Coordinates of N, CA and C in Angstrom, one line a residue:
M1 N 183.4 -116.7 36.6 CA 184.6 -117.4 36.8 C 184.6 -118.1 38.2
M2 N 185.2 -119.3 38.2 CA 185.2 -120.1 39.4 C 186.6 -120.7 39.6
K3 N 187.2 -120.5 40.8 CA 188.5 -121.0 41.1 C 188.5 -121.8 42.4
F4 N 188.9 -123.0 42.3 CA 188.9 -123.9 43.5 C 190.2 -123.8 44.3
D5 N 190.2 -123.9 45.6 CA 191.4 -123.9 46.4 C 192.3 -125.0 46.1
D6 N 191.7 -126.2 45.8 CA 192.6 -127.4 45.5 C 192.2 -127.9 44.1
I7 N 193.1 -128.7 43.6 CA 192.9 -129.4 42.3 C 191.8 -130.4 42.5
L8 N 190.9 -130.4 41.6 CA 189.7 -131.3 41.6 C 190.2 -132.7 41.1
N9 N 189.6 -133.7 41.7 CA 189.8 -135.1 41.2 C 189.2 -135.3 39.9
I10 N 189.8 -136.2 39.1 CA 189.3 -136.5 37.8 C 187.9 -137.1 37.9
G11 N 187.0 -136.7 37.1 CA 185.6 -137.1 37.2 C 184.7 -136.2 37.9
T12 N 185.2 -135.2 38.6 CA 184.4 -134.2 39.3 C 183.6 -133.4 38.3
T13 N 182.3 -133.2 38.6 CA 181.5 -132.4 37.7 C 180.9 -131.2 38.4
V14 N 180.9 -130.1 37.7 CA 180.3 -128.9 38.2 C 179.4 -128.3 37.1
F15 N 178.2 -128.0 37.4 CA 177.3 -127.4 36.4 C 176.8 -126.0 36.9
V16 N 176.8 -125.1 36.0 CA 176.3 -123.7 36.3 C 175.2 -123.4 35.3
D17 N 174.0 -123.2 35.8 CA 172.9 -122.9 35.0 C 172.4 -121.5 35.3
L18 N 172.5 -120.6 34.3 CA 172.1 -119.2 34.5 C 170.7 -119.0 34.1
H19 N 169.9 -118.5 34.9 CA 168.4 -118.2 34.6 C 168.3 -116.7 34.6
N20 N 168.0 -116.2 33.4 CA 167.7 -114.7 33.2 C 166.2 -114.5 33.3
E21 N 165.8 -114.3 34.6 CA 164.4 -114.2 34.9 C 164.2 -113.5 36.2
F22 N 163.1 -112.9 36.4 CA 162.8 -112.3 37.8 C 162.7 -113.4 38.8
I23 N 163.2 -113.1 40.0 CA 163.2 -114.2 41.0 C 161.9 -114.0 41.8
G24 N 161.2 -115.1 41.9 CA 159.9 -115.1 42.6 C 159.8 -116.0 43.8
F25 N 160.9 -116.6 44.2 CA 160.9 -117.5 45.4 C 161.8 -117.0 46.5
G26 N 161.4 -117.3 47.7 CA 162.1 -116.8 48.9 C 161.2 -115.9 49.8
E27 N 161.2 -116.2 51.1 CA 160.2 -115.6 52.0 C 160.6 -114.1 52.3
N28 N 161.8 -113.7 52.0 CA 162.3 -112.4 52.4 C 162.5 -111.5 51.2
L29 N 161.8 -111.7 50.1 CA 162.0 -110.9 48.9 C 161.6 -109.4 49.2
A30 N 160.7 -109.2 50.1 CA 160.2 -107.8 50.4 C 161.3 -107.0 51.1
D31 N 162.4 -107.7 51.6 CA 163.4 -107.0 52.4 C 164.7 -106.7 51.5
I32 N 164.7 -107.3 50.3 CA 165.9 -107.2 49.5 C 165.5 -106.8 48.1
T33 N 166.4 -106.4 47.3 CA 166.2 -106.2 45.9 C 167.2 -107.0 45.1
L34 N 166.7 -108.0 44.3 CA 167.6 -108.9 43.6 C 167.5 -108.6 42.1
L35 N 168.6 -108.6 41.4 CA 168.6 -108.4 39.9 C 167.9 -109.6 39.3
P36 N 167.3 -109.4 38.1 CA 166.5 -110.4 37.5 C 167.3 -111.6 36.8
S37 N 168.1 -112.2 37.6 CA 168.8 -113.4 37.1 C 169.4 -114.1 38.3
F38 N 169.6 -115.4 38.2 CA 170.2 -116.2 39.3 C 171.0 -117.4 38.7
W39 N 172.0 -117.8 39.4 CA 172.9 -118.9 39.0 C 172.6 -120.1 39.9
D40 N 172.3 -121.2 39.2 CA 172.0 -122.5 40.0 C 173.3 -123.4 39.7
I41 N 174.1 -123.5 40.8 CA 175.3 -124.3 40.7 C 175.2 -125.6 41.4
T42 N 175.4 -126.7 40.7 CA 175.4 -128.0 41.3 C 176.7 -128.7 41.0
S43 N 177.0 -129.7 41.8 CA 178.3 -130.4 41.6 C 178.3 -131.8 42.3
S44 N 179.2 -132.6 41.8 CA 179.4 -133.9 42.5 C 180.1 -133.8 43.8
L45 N 180.7 -132.7 44.1 CA 181.4 -132.4 45.3 C 180.4 -132.4 46.5
V46 N 180.9 -132.8 47.6 CA 180.1 -132.8 48.9 C 180.3 -131.4 49.5
N47 N 179.1 -130.7 49.8 CA 179.2 -129.4 50.3 C 180.0 -129.4 51.7
G48 N 180.8 -128.4 51.9 CA 181.5 -128.3 53.1 C 182.9 -128.8 53.1
I49 N 183.3 -129.6 52.1 CA 184.6 -130.1 52.0 C 185.5 -129.5 50.9
F50 N 185.0 -128.4 50.3 CA 185.8 -127.8 49.3 C 185.8 -126.3 49.5
G51 N 186.6 -125.5 48.9 CA 186.6 -124.1 48.9 C 186.7 -123.5 47.5
A52 N 185.9 -122.5 47.2 CA 186.0 -122.0 45.8 C 185.7 -120.5 45.9
T53 N 186.4 -119.8 45.0 CA 186.1 -118.3 44.8 C 185.3 -118.2 43.5
I54 N 184.2 -117.5 43.5 CA 183.3 -117.4 42.4 C 183.1 -115.9 42.1
S55 N 183.2 -115.5 40.8 CA 183.0 -114.2 40.4 C 181.8 -114.1 39.4
F56 N 180.9 -113.2 39.6 CA 179.8 -112.9 38.6 C 180.0 -111.5 38.0
D57 N 179.6 -111.4 36.8 CA 179.6 -110.1 36.1 C 178.3 -109.4 36.4
F58 N 178.3 -108.1 36.4 CA 177.0 -107.4 36.5 C 177.1 -106.2 35.5
N59 N 175.9 -105.7 35.2 CA 175.8 -104.6 34.2 C 175.5 -103.3 35.0
P60 N 176.3 -102.3 35.0 CA 176.1 -101.1 35.8 C 174.7 -100.4 35.4
D61 N 174.3 -100.5 34.1 CA 173.1 -99.9 33.7 C 171.9 -100.6 34.4
T62 N 172.0 -102.0 34.6 CA 171.0 -102.7 35.3 C 170.9 -102.3 36.7
I63 N 172.1 -102.1 37.3 CA 172.2 -101.7 38.7 C 171.4 -100.4 38.9
A64 N 171.7 -99.5 38.0 CA 171.0 -98.1 38.0 C 169.5 -98.3 37.8
D65 N 169.1 -99.1 36.9 CA 167.7 -99.3 36.6 C 166.9 -99.8 37.9
F66 N 167.6 -100.5 38.7 CA 166.9 -101.0 39.9 C 167.2 -100.2 41.2
N67 N 167.7 -98.9 40.9 CA 168.0 -98.0 42.0 C 168.9 -98.5 43.1
L68 N 169.9 -99.2 42.7 CA 170.9 -99.8 43.6 C 172.2 -99.0 43.5
E69 N 173.0 -99.0 44.6 CA 174.3 -98.4 44.6 C 175.3 -99.6 44.5
E70 N 176.3 -99.4 43.6 CA 177.2 -100.5 43.4 C 178.0 -101.0 44.6
D71 N 178.3 -100.0 45.5 CA 179.1 -100.3 46.7 C 178.2 -101.0 47.8
N72 N 176.9 -101.1 47.5 CA 176.1 -101.9 48.5 C 175.7 -103.2 48.0
L73 N 176.2 -103.6 46.8 CA 175.8 -104.9 46.3 C 176.4 -106.1 47.1
S74 N 175.7 -107.2 47.1 CA 176.2 -108.4 47.7 C 175.7 -109.6 46.8
V75 N 176.4 -110.7 46.9 CA 175.9 -111.9 46.4 C 175.0 -112.6 47.4
F76 N 173.8 -113.0 47.0 CA 172.9 -113.7 47.9 C 172.8 -115.2 47.6
I77 N 172.8 -116.0 48.6 CA 172.7 -117.4 48.5 C 171.3 -117.8 49.0
F78 N 170.6 -118.7 48.2 CA 169.3 -119.2 48.7 C 169.4 -120.3 49.6
D79 N 168.9 -120.2 50.8 CA 169.0 -121.2 51.8 C 167.7 -122.0 51.8
E80 N 167.8 -123.2 51.3 CA 166.5 -124.0 51.1 C 165.9 -124.4 52.4
T81 N 166.7 -124.4 53.5 CA 166.2 -124.8 54.8 C 165.2 -123.8 55.4
T82 N 165.6 -122.5 55.2 CA 164.8 -121.4 55.7 C 163.9 -120.8 54.7
N83 N 164.2 -121.1 53.4 CA 163.4 -120.5 52.3 C 163.7 -119.0 52.2
K84 N 164.9 -118.6 52.5 CA 165.3 -117.2 52.5 C 166.6 -117.0 51.8
W85 N 166.7 -115.8 51.2 CA 168.0 -115.4 50.6 C 168.9 -114.7 51.7
K86 N 170.2 -115.1 51.7 CA 171.1 -114.6 52.7 C 172.3 -114.0 52.0
A87 N 172.6 -112.7 52.4 CA 173.8 -112.0 51.9 C 175.1 -112.7 52.3
L88 N 176.0 -112.8 51.4 CA 177.3 -113.3 51.6 C 178.4 -112.2 51.6
P89 N 179.4 -112.3 52.4 CA 180.5 -111.3 52.2 C 181.0 -111.3 50.8
S90 N 181.0 -110.1 50.2 CA 181.3 -110.0 48.8 C 182.3 -108.9 48.5
T91 N 183.1 -109.1 47.5 CA 184.1 -108.1 47.0 C 183.7 -107.6 45.7
I92 N 183.6 -106.3 45.6 CA 183.1 -105.6 44.3 C 184.3 -105.0 43.6
D93 N 184.5 -105.4 42.3 CA 185.5 -104.8 41.5 C 184.8 -103.8 40.5
M94 N 184.7 -102.6 40.9 CA 184.0 -101.6 40.0 C 184.7 -101.3 38.7
N95 N 186.0 -101.6 38.6 CA 186.7 -101.3 37.4 C 186.3 -102.4 36.3
N96 N 186.1 -103.6 36.8 CA 185.7 -104.7 35.8 C 184.3 -105.1 35.9
D97 N 183.5 -104.4 36.8 CA 182.1 -104.8 37.0 C 181.9 -106.2 37.3
T98 N 182.6 -106.7 38.3 CA 182.4 -108.0 38.8 C 182.2 -108.0 40.3
I99 N 181.6 -109.1 40.8 CA 181.4 -109.2 42.3 C 181.8 -110.7 42.6
S100 N 182.6 -110.9 43.6 CA 183.1 -112.2 43.9 C 182.9 -112.6 45.4
F101 N 182.9 -113.9 45.7 CA 182.7 -114.4 47.0 C 183.3 -115.7 47.2
I102 N 183.5 -116.2 48.4 CA 184.1 -117.5 48.7 C 183.0 -118.4 49.3
T103 N 183.0 -119.6 48.8 CA 182.0 -120.5 49.3 C 182.5 -121.9 49.4
S104 N 181.9 -122.7 50.2 CA 182.1 -124.1 50.3 C 180.8 -124.9 50.2
H105 N 179.8 -124.2 49.6 CA 178.5 -124.8 49.5 C 177.8 -124.3 48.2
F106 N 177.5 -125.2 47.3 CA 176.9 -124.8 46.1 C 175.3 -124.7 46.2
S107 N 174.7 -123.7 45.6 CA 173.3 -123.6 45.7 C 172.9 -122.6 44.6
R108 N 171.8 -121.9 44.8 CA 171.4 -120.8 43.9 C 171.9 -119.5 44.4
Y109 N 172.4 -118.7 43.5 CA 173.0 -117.4 43.9 C 172.4 -116.3 43.0
A110 N 172.3 -115.1 43.6 CA 171.8 -113.9 42.9 C 172.6 -112.7 43.4
I111 N 172.6 -111.6 42.6 CA 173.2 -110.3 42.9 C 172.1 -109.4 43.4
G112 N 172.3 -108.7 44.4 CA 171.3 -107.7 44.9 C 171.8 -106.9 46.1
A113 N 170.9 -106.3 46.8 CA 171.2 -105.5 47.9 C 170.0 -105.5 48.9
S114 N 170.4 -105.5 50.2 CA 169.4 -105.4 51.2 C 168.8 -104.0 51.2
K115 N 167.5 -103.8 51.6 CA 166.9 -102.5 51.6 C 167.2 -101.7 52.9
W116 N 167.1 -100.4 52.7 CA 167.4 -99.5 53.9 C 166.0 -99.0 54.4
K117 N 165.9 -98.8 55.7 CA 164.7 -98.2 56.2 C 165.1 -97.0 57.1
D118 N 164.3 -96.0 57.1 CA 164.6 -94.8 58.0 C 164.2 -95.1 59.4
I119 N 165.1 -94.7 60.3 CA 164.9 -95.0 61.7 C 165.0 -93.7 62.6
N120 N 164.8 -92.6 61.9 CA 164.9 -91.3 62.7 C 163.9 -91.2 63.8
D121 N 162.7 -91.8 63.6 CA 161.6 -91.7 64.6 C 162.0 -92.4 65.9
N122 N 163.0 -93.3 65.8 CA 163.4 -94.1 67.0 C 164.6 -93.5 67.7
L123 N 165.1 -92.4 67.2 CA 166.4 -91.8 67.6 C 166.2 -90.4 68.1
K124 N 167.1 -90.0 69.0 CA 167.4 -88.6 69.4 C 168.7 -88.2 68.7
I125 N 168.6 -87.2 67.8 CA 169.7 -86.8 67.0 C 170.1 -85.4 67.3
K126 N 171.4 -85.2 67.6 CA 172.0 -83.9 67.8 C 173.0 -83.6 66.8
K127 N 173.0 -82.4 66.2 CA 174.0 -82.0 65.2 C 174.7 -80.7 65.7
K128 N 176.0 -80.7 65.5 CA 176.7 -79.5 66.0 C 177.9 -79.3 65.0
L129 N 178.0 -78.0 64.6 CA 179.2 -77.6 63.8 C 180.4 -77.4 64.7
R130 N 181.5 -77.8 64.2 CA 182.8 -77.8 65.0 C 183.7 -76.8 64.4
K131 N 185.0 -77.1 64.4 CA 186.1 -76.2 64.0 C 186.1 -75.9 62.5
Y132 N 186.5 -74.7 62.1 CA 186.7 -74.3 60.7 C 188.2 -74.1 60.5
N133 N 188.7 -74.7 59.5 CA 190.2 -74.5 59.1 C 190.3 -73.6 57.9
P134 N 190.7 -72.3 58.1 CA 190.8 -71.4 57.0 C 191.8 -71.8 55.9
K135 N 192.8 -72.6 56.3 CA 193.8 -73.0 55.3 C 193.2 -74.0 54.3
T136 N 192.3 -74.9 54.7 CA 191.7 -75.9 53.8 C 190.3 -75.6 53.5
N137 N 189.7 -74.6 54.2 CA 188.3 -74.2 54.0 C 187.4 -75.4 54.3
I138 N 187.8 -76.1 55.3 CA 187.0 -77.3 55.7 C 186.4 -77.0 57.1
R139 N 185.2 -77.3 57.3 CA 184.6 -77.2 58.6 C 184.1 -78.6 59.1
T140 N 184.4 -78.9 60.3 CA 184.0 -80.2 60.8 C 182.7 -80.1 61.5
A141 N 182.0 -81.2 61.7 CA 180.7 -81.2 62.4 C 180.6 -82.6 63.1
E142 N 179.6 -82.7 63.9 CA 179.4 -84.0 64.7 C 177.9 -84.2 64.8
V143 N 177.6 -85.5 64.6 CA 176.2 -85.9 64.8 C 176.2 -87.0 65.9
K144 N 175.4 -86.7 66.9 CA 175.3 -87.7 68.0 C 173.9 -88.4 67.9
I145 N 173.9 -89.7 68.0 CA 172.7 -90.5 67.9 C 172.5 -91.3 69.2
K146 N 171.2 -91.3 69.6 CA 170.9 -92.0 70.8 C 169.5 -92.7 70.6
T147 N 169.4 -93.9 71.0 CA 168.1 -94.6 70.8 C 167.1 -94.1 71.9
L148 N 165.9 -94.0 71.5 CA 164.8 -93.5 72.4 C 164.2 -94.7 73.3
H149 N 164.4 -95.9 72.8 CA 163.8 -97.0 73.5 C 164.9 -98.0 74.0
K150 N 164.5 -99.1 74.5 CA 165.4 -100.1 75.0 C 166.3 -100.8 73.9
E151 N 165.7 -100.8 72.7 CA 166.5 -101.5 71.6 C 167.8 -100.8 71.4
E152 N 168.8 -101.5 71.1 CA 170.1 -101.0 70.8 C 170.3 -100.9 69.2
L153 N 171.2 -100.0 68.8 CA 171.6 -100.0 67.4 C 172.4 -101.2 67.1
S154 N 172.2 -101.8 65.9 CA 172.9 -103.0 65.5 C 173.0 -103.1 64.0
G155 N 174.0 -103.8 63.6 CA 174.2 -104.0 62.1 C 174.8 -102.8 61.5
D156 N 174.4 -102.7 60.2 CA 175.0 -101.6 59.4 C 174.0 -100.4 59.3
L157 N 174.5 -99.2 59.5 CA 173.8 -98.0 59.4 C 174.4 -97.1 58.3
R158 N 173.6 -96.1 57.9 CA 174.1 -95.1 57.0 C 173.5 -93.7 57.4
L159 N 174.3 -92.7 57.4 CA 173.8 -91.3 57.7 C 173.8 -90.5 56.4
I160 N 172.6 -90.2 56.0 CA 172.5 -89.4 54.8 C 172.4 -87.9 55.1
V161 N 173.2 -87.1 54.5 CA 173.2 -85.7 54.7 C 172.3 -85.0 53.7
T162 N 171.3 -84.2 54.1 CA 170.4 -83.5 53.2 C 170.2 -82.1 53.5
N163 N 169.6 -81.4 52.6 CA 169.2 -80.0 52.9 C 170.3 -79.1 53.4
I164 N 171.5 -79.1 52.8 CA 172.5 -78.1 53.2 C 172.0 -76.8 52.7
D165 N 171.9 -75.8 53.6 CA 171.3 -74.5 53.2 C 172.3 -73.5 52.6
K166 N 173.5 -73.9 52.4 CA 174.5 -72.9 51.9 C 175.0 -73.4 50.6
E167 N 174.9 -72.6 49.5 CA 175.3 -73.1 48.2 C 176.8 -73.3 48.2
G168 N 177.2 -74.4 47.6 CA 178.6 -74.7 47.4 C 179.2 -75.6 48.5
V169 N 178.5 -75.8 49.6 CA 179.0 -76.6 50.7 C 178.6 -78.1 50.4
F170 N 179.6 -79.0 50.6 CA 179.3 -80.4 50.3 C 180.1 -81.3 51.3
L171 N 179.5 -82.4 51.6 CA 180.1 -83.4 52.5 C 181.4 -84.0 51.9
L172 N 182.5 -83.9 52.6 CA 183.8 -84.3 52.1 C 184.1 -85.8 52.4
N173 N 183.7 -86.3 53.6 CA 184.1 -87.6 54.0 C 183.0 -88.6 53.8
N174 N 182.2 -88.5 52.8 CA 181.1 -89.4 52.6 C 181.7 -90.7 52.0
T175 N 181.1 -91.8 52.3 CA 181.5 -93.1 51.7 C 180.8 -93.5 50.5
G176 N 179.7 -92.8 50.2 CA 179.0 -93.1 49.0 C 177.9 -92.1 48.7
T177 N 177.1 -92.3 47.6 CA 176.1 -91.4 47.2 C 174.8 -92.2 46.9
T178 N 173.7 -91.8 47.4 CA 172.5 -92.5 47.0 C 172.1 -92.3 45.6
T179 N 171.1 -93.1 45.1 CA 170.8 -93.0 43.7 C 170.2 -91.7 43.3
D180 N 169.7 -90.9 44.3 CA 169.2 -89.6 44.1 C 170.2 -88.5 44.4
G181 N 171.4 -88.9 44.5 CA 172.5 -87.9 44.6 C 172.8 -87.4 46.0
M182 N 172.3 -88.0 47.1 CA 172.5 -87.6 48.4 C 173.8 -88.3 49.0
P183 N 174.7 -87.6 49.6 CA 175.9 -88.2 50.2 C 175.6 -88.9 51.5
Y184 N 176.3 -90.0 51.7 CA 176.0 -90.7 53.0 C 177.4 -91.2 53.6
I185 N 177.3 -91.5 54.9 CA 178.4 -92.1 55.6 C 177.9 -93.5 56.1
K186 N 178.6 -94.5 55.7 CA 178.2 -95.9 56.1 C 179.0 -96.3 57.3
I187 N 178.3 -96.8 58.3 CA 178.9 -97.3 59.5 C 178.6 -98.7 59.7
E188 N 179.6 -99.6 59.7 CA 179.3 -101.0 59.7 C 179.4 -101.6 61.2
D189 N 178.7 -102.7 61.4 CA 178.7 -103.4 62.6 C 178.5 -102.6 63.9
V190 N 177.5 -101.8 63.8 CA 177.2 -100.9 64.9 C 176.5 -101.7 66.1
S191 N 176.9 -101.3 67.3 CA 176.2 -101.9 68.5 C 176.2 -100.9 69.6
G192 N 175.1 -101.0 70.4 CA 175.0 -100.0 71.5 C 173.8 -99.0 71.3
K193 N 173.7 -98.2 72.3 CA 172.6 -97.2 72.3 C 173.0 -95.8 71.8
H194 N 174.3 -95.6 71.8 CA 174.9 -94.3 71.4 C 175.8 -94.4 70.2
L195 N 175.9 -93.4 69.4 CA 176.8 -93.3 68.3 C 177.2 -91.9 68.0
K196 N 178.4 -91.7 67.7 CA 179.0 -90.4 67.4 C 179.6 -90.4 66.0
I197 N 179.2 -89.6 65.1 CA 179.7 -89.6 63.7 C 180.3 -88.3 63.4
P198 N 181.6 -88.3 63.0 CA 182.3 -87.0 62.6 C 182.0 -86.7 61.1
L199 N 181.8 -85.5 60.8 CA 181.6 -85.0 59.4 C 182.6 -84.0 59.1
E200 N 182.9 -83.9 57.8 CA 183.8 -82.9 57.2 C 183.1 -82.3 56.0
F201 N 183.0 -81.0 56.1 CA 182.3 -80.2 55.0 C 183.3 -79.3 54.3
Q202 N 183.3 -79.4 53.0 CA 184.1 -78.5 52.2 C 183.3 -77.3 51.9
L203 N 183.8 -76.1 52.3 CA 183.1 -74.8 52.0 C 183.6 -74.2 50.7
P204 N 182.7 -73.4 50.1 CA 183.1 -72.8 48.8 C 184.3 -71.8 49.1
I205 N 185.2 -71.8 48.2 CA 186.4 -70.9 48.3 C 186.0 -69.5 47.7
K206 N 186.1 -68.5 48.5 CA 185.8 -67.1 48.0 C 187.1 -66.3 47.8
E207 N 187.1 -65.4 46.9 CA 188.2 -64.6 46.6 C 188.6 -63.6 47.7
E208 N 187.5 -63.1 48.3 CA 187.8 -62.1 49.4 C 188.1 -62.9 50.7
K209 N 189.0 -62.3 51.5 CA 189.4 -62.9 52.7 C 188.7 -62.2 53.9
I210 N 188.6 -62.9 55.0 CA 188.1 -62.2 56.2 C 189.0 -61.1 56.6
K211 N 188.4 -60.0 56.9 CA 189.2 -58.8 57.3 C 190.1 -59.1 58.5
E212 N 191.2 -58.4 58.5 CA 192.2 -58.6 59.6 C 191.6 -58.2 60.9
K213 N 190.7 -57.2 61.0 CA 190.1 -56.8 62.3 C 189.3 -58.0 62.8
H214 N 188.6 -58.7 61.9 CA 187.8 -59.8 62.4 C 188.7 -60.9 63.0
K215 N 189.8 -61.1 62.4 CA 190.8 -62.1 62.9 C 191.3 -61.7 64.3
K216 N 191.5 -60.4 64.5 CA 192.0 -59.9 65.8 C 190.9 -60.0 66.8
E217 N 189.7 -59.7 66.4 CA 188.6 -59.7 67.4 C 188.2 -61.1 67.8
D218 N 188.4 -62.0 66.9 CA 187.8 -63.4 67.1 C 188.7 -64.4 66.4
K219 N 190.0 -64.3 66.7 CA 190.9 -65.2 65.9 C 190.7 -66.6 66.2
N220 N 190.2 -67.0 67.3 CA 189.9 -68.4 67.7 C 188.6 -68.9 67.2
D221 N 187.8 -68.0 66.7 CA 186.4 -68.3 66.3 C 186.1 -67.9 64.9
T222 N 187.1 -68.1 64.0 CA 186.9 -67.7 62.6 C 185.7 -68.5 62.0
H223 N 185.5 -69.7 62.6 CA 184.4 -70.5 62.0 C 183.0 -69.9 62.1
K224 N 182.9 -68.9 63.0 CA 181.6 -68.2 63.1 C 181.1 -67.6 61.8
F225 N 182.1 -67.3 60.9 CA 181.7 -66.7 59.6 C 181.4 -67.7 58.6
K226 N 181.4 -69.0 59.0 CA 181.2 -70.1 58.1 C 180.0 -71.0 58.6
K227 N 178.9 -70.4 58.9 CA 177.8 -71.1 59.4 C 176.9 -71.7 58.3
F228 N 176.3 -72.8 58.5 CA 175.3 -73.4 57.6 C 174.5 -74.4 58.4
E229 N 173.4 -74.8 57.8 CA 172.5 -75.8 58.4 C 172.4 -77.0 57.5
F230 N 172.2 -78.2 58.1 CA 172.0 -79.4 57.3 C 171.1 -80.3 58.1
D231 N 170.4 -81.3 57.4 CA 169.6 -82.3 58.0 C 170.3 -83.6 57.8
V232 N 169.9 -84.6 58.6 CA 170.4 -86.0 58.4 C 169.2 -87.0 58.5
V233 N 169.4 -88.1 57.7 CA 168.5 -89.2 57.8 C 169.3 -90.4 58.1
V234 N 168.9 -91.1 59.2 CA 169.6 -92.3 59.6 C 168.8 -93.5 59.1
Q235 N 169.5 -94.4 58.4 CA 168.9 -95.6 57.9 C 169.6 -96.9 58.4
Q236 N 168.8 -97.9 58.5 CA 169.4 -99.2 58.9 C 169.0 -100.3 57.9
L237 N 169.9 -101.2 57.6 CA 169.6 -102.3 56.7 C 168.5 -103.2 57.3
I238 N 167.6 -103.6 56.5 CA 166.5 -104.4 57.0 C 167.1 -105.8 57.2

């Protein structure tokens, strides 16, 4: 679907050619995953003097086949000047399986996602459990990240939580889940050498309660009875 900001003049032509094939052009294909189809849009309009909102349909099964997460999808435009694909700000409608974007320049477009790379080796990571709330059975935690070298953190990151060693504990404030079922928190537009990420874990609810004597002995440290360990993997968009 295509909707222009202004009414087009009589005689204006717009052509949309859908190619259902694997994409083999573009210098940065190793850094992104594109679905096997692209739209070639041409028009009699002069690029830069119009505005249009375009929506493309996608198949969730195809997204899964390519090990992509729907919330990480973007529309990519092919820049003929640099011979590279560039991600555009995109809006995903998961209820209708569509992705839309705004443009003033027609070219070739595809749906895909940038790849993530692990950057743990370049970071100093500290994990610490925080307060436990007996009313909600939620325990907070904090992950502090610091770069080991001069380079600063930049762009979009995600913190994947793995290897929780207590059965029934799960991350509550995750923003998504990887294709292999690991919860993650996505942090956008990161900058600087330090980063602090708050976590919330839901603990399993047990029928038995902590004994009253424990409350009296350590009423401000109830969370000591709710210990667990977890690992994290920090990734950055290529």
